[in-house]
Short mmCIF file of C-alpha atoms and ligand atoms in Angstrom, two decimals:
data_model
loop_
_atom_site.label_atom_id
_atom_site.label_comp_id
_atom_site.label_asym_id
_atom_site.label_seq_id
_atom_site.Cartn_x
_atom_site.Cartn_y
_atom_site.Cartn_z
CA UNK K 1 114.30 -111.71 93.04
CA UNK K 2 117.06 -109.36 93.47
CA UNK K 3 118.35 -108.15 96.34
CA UNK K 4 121.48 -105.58 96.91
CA UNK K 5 122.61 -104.31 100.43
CA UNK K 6 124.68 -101.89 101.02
CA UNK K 7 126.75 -102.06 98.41
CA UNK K 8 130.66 -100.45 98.39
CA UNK K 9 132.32 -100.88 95.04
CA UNK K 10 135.49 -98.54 93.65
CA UNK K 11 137.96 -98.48 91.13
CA UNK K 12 141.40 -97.87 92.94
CA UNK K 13 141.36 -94.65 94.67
CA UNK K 14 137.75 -93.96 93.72
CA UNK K 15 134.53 -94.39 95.70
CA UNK K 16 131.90 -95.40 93.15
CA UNK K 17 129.36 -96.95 95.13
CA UNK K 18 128.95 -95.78 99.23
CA UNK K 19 126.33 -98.51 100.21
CA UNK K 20 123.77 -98.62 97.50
CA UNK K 21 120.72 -100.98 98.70
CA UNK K 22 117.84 -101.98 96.38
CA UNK K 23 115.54 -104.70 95.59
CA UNK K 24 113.82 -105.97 92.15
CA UNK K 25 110.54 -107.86 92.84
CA UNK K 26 110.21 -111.00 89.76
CA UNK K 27 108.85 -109.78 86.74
CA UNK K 28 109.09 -106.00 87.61
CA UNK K 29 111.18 -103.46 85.90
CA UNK K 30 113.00 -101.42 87.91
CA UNK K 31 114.80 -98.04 86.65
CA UNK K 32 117.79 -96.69 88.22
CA UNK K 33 118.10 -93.15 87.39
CA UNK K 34 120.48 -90.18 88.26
CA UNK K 35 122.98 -87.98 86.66
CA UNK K 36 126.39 -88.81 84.92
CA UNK K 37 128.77 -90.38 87.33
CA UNK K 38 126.02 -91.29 89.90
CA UNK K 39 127.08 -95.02 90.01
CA UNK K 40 124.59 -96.51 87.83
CA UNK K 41 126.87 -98.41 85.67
CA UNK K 42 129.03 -99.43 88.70
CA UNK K 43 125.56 -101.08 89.93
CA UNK K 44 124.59 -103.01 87.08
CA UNK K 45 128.46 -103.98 86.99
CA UNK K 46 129.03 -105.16 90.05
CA UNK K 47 125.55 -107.22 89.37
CA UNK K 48 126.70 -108.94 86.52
CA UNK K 49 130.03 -109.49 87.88
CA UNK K 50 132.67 -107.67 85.62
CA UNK K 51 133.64 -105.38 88.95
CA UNK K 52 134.52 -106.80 92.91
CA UNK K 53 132.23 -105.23 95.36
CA UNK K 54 133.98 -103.76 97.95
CA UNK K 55 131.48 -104.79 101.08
CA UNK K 56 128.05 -105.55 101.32
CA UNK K 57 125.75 -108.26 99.59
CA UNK K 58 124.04 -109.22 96.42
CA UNK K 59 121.28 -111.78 96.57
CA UNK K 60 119.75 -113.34 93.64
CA UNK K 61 116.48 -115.66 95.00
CA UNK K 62 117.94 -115.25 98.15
CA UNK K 63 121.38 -117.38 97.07
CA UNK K 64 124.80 -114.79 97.73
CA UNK K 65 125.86 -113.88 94.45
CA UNK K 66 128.01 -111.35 95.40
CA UNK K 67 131.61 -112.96 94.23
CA UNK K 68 129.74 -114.96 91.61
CA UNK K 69 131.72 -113.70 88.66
CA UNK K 70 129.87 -113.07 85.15
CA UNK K 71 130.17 -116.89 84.06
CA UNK K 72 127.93 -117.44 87.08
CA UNK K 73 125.92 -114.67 86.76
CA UNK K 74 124.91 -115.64 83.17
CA UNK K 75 124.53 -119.47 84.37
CA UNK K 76 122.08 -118.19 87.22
CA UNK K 77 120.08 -116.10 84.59
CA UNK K 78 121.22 -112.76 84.45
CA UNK K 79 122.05 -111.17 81.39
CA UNK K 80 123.74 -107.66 80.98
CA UNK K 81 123.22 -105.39 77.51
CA UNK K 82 125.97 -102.80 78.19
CA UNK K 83 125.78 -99.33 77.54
CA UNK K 84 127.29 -98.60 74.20
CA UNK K 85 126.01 -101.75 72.55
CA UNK K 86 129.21 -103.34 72.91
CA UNK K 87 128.73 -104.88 69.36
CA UNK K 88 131.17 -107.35 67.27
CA UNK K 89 131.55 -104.53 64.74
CA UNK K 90 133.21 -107.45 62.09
CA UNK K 91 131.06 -110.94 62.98
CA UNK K 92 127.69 -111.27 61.04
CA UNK K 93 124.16 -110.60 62.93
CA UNK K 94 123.92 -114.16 63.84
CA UNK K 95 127.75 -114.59 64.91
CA UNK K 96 127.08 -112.01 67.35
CA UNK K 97 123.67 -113.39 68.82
CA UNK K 98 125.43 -116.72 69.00
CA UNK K 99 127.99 -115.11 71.80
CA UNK K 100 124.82 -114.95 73.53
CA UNK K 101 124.03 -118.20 74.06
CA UNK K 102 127.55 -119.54 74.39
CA UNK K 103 126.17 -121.65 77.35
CA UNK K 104 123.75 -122.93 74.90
CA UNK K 105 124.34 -127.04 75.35
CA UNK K 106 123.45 -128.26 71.59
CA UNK K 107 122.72 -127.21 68.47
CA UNK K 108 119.34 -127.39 68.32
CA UNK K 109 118.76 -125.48 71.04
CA UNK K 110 121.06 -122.40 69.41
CA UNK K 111 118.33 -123.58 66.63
CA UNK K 112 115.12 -122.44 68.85
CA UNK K 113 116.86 -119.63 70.30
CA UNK K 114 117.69 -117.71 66.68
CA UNK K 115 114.10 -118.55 65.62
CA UNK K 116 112.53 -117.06 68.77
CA UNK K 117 115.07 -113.87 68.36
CA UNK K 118 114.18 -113.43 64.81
CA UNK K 119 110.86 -113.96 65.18
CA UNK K 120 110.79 -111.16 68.14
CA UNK K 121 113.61 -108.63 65.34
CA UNK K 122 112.48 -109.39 62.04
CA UNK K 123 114.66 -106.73 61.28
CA UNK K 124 117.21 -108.68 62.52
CA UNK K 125 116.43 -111.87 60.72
CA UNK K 126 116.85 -109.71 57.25
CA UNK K 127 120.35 -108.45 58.22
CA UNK K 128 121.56 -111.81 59.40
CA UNK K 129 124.39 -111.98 57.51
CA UNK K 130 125.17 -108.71 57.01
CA UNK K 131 128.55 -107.55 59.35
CA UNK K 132 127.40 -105.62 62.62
CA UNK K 133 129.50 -102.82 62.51
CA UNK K 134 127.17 -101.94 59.19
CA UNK K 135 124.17 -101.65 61.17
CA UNK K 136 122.59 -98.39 62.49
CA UNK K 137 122.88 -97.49 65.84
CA UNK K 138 119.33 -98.65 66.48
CA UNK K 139 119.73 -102.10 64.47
CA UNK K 140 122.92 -102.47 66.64
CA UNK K 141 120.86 -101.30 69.84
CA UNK K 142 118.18 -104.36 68.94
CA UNK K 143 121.37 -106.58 68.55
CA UNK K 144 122.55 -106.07 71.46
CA UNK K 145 119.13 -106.39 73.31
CA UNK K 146 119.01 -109.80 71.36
CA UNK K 147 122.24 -110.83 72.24
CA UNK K 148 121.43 -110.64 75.56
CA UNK K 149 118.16 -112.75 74.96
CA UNK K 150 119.97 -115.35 73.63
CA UNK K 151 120.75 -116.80 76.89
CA UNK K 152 116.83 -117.14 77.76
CA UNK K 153 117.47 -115.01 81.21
CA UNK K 154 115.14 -114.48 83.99
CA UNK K 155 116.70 -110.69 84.71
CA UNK K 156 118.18 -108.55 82.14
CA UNK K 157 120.09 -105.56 83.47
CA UNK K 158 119.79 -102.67 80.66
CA UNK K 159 122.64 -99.65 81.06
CA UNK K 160 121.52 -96.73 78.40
CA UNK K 161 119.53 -98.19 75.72
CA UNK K 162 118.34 -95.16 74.13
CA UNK K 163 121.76 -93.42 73.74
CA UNK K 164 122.84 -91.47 70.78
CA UNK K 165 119.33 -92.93 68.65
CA UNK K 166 117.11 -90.66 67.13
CA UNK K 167 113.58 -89.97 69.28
CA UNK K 168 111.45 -92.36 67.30
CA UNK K 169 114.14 -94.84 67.91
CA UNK K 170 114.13 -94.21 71.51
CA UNK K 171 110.56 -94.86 71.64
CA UNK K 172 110.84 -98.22 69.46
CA UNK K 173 113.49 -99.34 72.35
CA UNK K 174 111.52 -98.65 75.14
CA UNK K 175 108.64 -100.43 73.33
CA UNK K 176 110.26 -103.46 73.39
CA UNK K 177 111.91 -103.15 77.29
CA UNK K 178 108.39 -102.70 78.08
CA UNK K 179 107.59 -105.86 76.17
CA UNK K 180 110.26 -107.63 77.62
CA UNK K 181 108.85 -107.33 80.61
CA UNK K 182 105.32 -107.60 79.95
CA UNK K 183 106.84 -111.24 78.55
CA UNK K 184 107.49 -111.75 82.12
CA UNK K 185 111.32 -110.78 81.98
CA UNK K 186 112.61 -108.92 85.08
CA UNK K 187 114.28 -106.04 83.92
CA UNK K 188 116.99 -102.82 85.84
CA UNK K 189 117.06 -100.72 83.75
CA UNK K 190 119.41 -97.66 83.54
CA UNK K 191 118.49 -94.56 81.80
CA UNK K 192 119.32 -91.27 81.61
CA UNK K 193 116.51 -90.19 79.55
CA UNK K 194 114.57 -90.08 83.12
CA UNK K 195 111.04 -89.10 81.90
CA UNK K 196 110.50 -92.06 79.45
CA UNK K 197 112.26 -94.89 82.41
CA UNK K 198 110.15 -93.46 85.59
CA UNK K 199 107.17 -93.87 82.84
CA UNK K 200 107.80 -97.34 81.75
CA UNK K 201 108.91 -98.34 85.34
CA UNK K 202 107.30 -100.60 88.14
CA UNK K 203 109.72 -98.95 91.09
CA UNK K 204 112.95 -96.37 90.35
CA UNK K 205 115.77 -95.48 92.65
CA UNK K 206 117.49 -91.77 91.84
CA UNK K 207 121.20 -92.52 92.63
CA UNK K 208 123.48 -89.70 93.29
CA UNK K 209 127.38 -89.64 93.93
CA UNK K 210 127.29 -93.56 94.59
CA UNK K 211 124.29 -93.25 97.00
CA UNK K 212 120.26 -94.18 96.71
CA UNK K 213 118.47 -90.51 97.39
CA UNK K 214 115.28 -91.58 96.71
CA UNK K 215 113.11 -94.46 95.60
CA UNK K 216 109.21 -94.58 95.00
CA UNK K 217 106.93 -95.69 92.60
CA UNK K 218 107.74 -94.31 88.57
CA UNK K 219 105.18 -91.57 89.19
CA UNK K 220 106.06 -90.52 92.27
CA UNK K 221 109.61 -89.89 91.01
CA UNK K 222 107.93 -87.89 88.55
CA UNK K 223 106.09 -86.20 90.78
CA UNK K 224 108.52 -85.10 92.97
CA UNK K 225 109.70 -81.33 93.05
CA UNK K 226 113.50 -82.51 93.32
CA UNK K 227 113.12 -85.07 90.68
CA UNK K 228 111.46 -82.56 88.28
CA UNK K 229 113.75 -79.78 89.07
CA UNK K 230 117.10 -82.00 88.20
CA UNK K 231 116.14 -84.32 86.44
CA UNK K 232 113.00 -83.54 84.23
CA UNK K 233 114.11 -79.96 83.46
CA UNK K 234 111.26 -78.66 85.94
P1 LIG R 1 127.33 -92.47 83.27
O1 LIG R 1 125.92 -92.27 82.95
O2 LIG R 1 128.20 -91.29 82.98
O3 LIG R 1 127.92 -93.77 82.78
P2 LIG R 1 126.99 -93.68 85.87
O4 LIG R 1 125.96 -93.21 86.82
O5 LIG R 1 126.73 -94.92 85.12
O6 LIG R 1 127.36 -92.52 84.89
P3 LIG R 1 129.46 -94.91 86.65
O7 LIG R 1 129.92 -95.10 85.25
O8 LIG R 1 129.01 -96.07 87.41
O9 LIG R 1 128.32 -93.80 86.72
O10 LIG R 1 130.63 -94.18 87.45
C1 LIG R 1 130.64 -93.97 88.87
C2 LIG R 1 131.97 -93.37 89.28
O11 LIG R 1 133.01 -94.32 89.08
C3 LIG R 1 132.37 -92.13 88.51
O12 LIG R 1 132.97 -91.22 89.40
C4 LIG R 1 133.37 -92.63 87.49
O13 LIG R 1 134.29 -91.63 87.16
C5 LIG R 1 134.01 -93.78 88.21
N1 LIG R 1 134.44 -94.85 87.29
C6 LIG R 1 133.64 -95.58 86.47
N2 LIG R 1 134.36 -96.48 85.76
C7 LIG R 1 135.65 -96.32 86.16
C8 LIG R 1 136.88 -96.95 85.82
N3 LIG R 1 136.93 -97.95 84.92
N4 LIG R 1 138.01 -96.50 86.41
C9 LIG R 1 137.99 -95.51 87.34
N5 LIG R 1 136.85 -94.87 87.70
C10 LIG R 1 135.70 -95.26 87.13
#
């Protein structure tokens, strides 16, 4: 479904991504894992279209979406839930699941789309009025993943769901990427909790300084003495 070839993105004088090339089968979930500053962001970025890649391609069903721009992006499917939630800390629950779907042609199809998010976050569906910047960080984290389901996409690109919420959080949100996926979403996911991603994952790719070191199946990663030693705290 997705397809990325050596990919060179940068922001002025710096070298983010040195030819990063990947691919996302339909309906898999794909992890991208690696430490802080590894590019990981930069990839899901330059995906979505908020950052120029430098050189190289990105393919989406085999069409060149490299200079699509995020308007495009969203049009063609994709959907990015950015790392830090990215909330409207003073519009209501629904407000901010409506920027979602801003593409959304009538009403009644916002209509269908709140009932299928609130049916999926009940949690959500309580707190609908309530302002967003009132929320915890996991209610905001579930807003945000909503927000990006709003627009009904075919790939969701995830960058660091499970930061700064409490363990059984974390495990609540990767219940529900895994259930995103298993609702036959295709999902990239970004993660620096390592363990849990290479778990939940179809295929991962261990990015370091802007480059792809390695790429296997989740439990291979896992299984592999470099991985563990880095990554996985032996
Ligand atoms: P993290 O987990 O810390 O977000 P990451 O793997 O997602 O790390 P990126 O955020 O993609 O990494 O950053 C890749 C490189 O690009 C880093 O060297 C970073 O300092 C740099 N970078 C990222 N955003 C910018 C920016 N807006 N301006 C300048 N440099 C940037």
């Amino acid at each position: 479904m997705l397809e990325i070839s050596d990919l060179f993105c940068g922001y002025g004088q710096v070298s983010a991504l040195k030819g990063i090339s990947l691919k996302v089968g339909k309906g898999e979930l794909v992890a991208l894992v690696g430490a802080n500053g590894a590019g990981k962001s930069t990839t899901l970025r330059t995906i979505s279209g908020l950052v120029n890649a430098r050189s190289g391609t990105i393919r989406l069903d085999g069409v060149d979406v490299t200079r699509a721009g995020p308007q495009r992006m969203l049009q063609m499917g994709v959907a990015h839930c950015p790392e830090g939630r990215r909330v409207f800390p003073h519009m209501s629950v629904a407000d901010n699941l409506a920027m979602g779907a801003y593409l959304r042609p009538t009403d009644a199809a916002l209509k269908a789309d709140y009932a299928r998010i609130y049916d999926d976050f009940p949690r959500l569906a309580e707190r609908r009025h309530q302002m967003a910047g009132t929320l915890s960080g996991g209610e905001q984290q579930m807003l945000a993943i909503g927000r990006a389901l709003m627009s009904r996409p075919r790939l969701v690109l995830f960058d660091e769901p499970s930061l700064g919420l409490a363990p059984n959080i974390v495990e609540q949100m990767f219940a529900i990427i895994g259930a995103i996926r298993d609702a036959g979403t295709t999902v990239l996911l970004v993660e620096q909790n390592a363990f849990a991603a290479l778990e939940l994952c179809d295929h991962a790719y261990l990015l370091e300084t802007g480059r792809v070191i390695k790429a296997g199946r989740g439990a291979e990663l896992i299984d592999d003495p470099h991985v563990r030693a880095a990554y996985l705290g032996g």
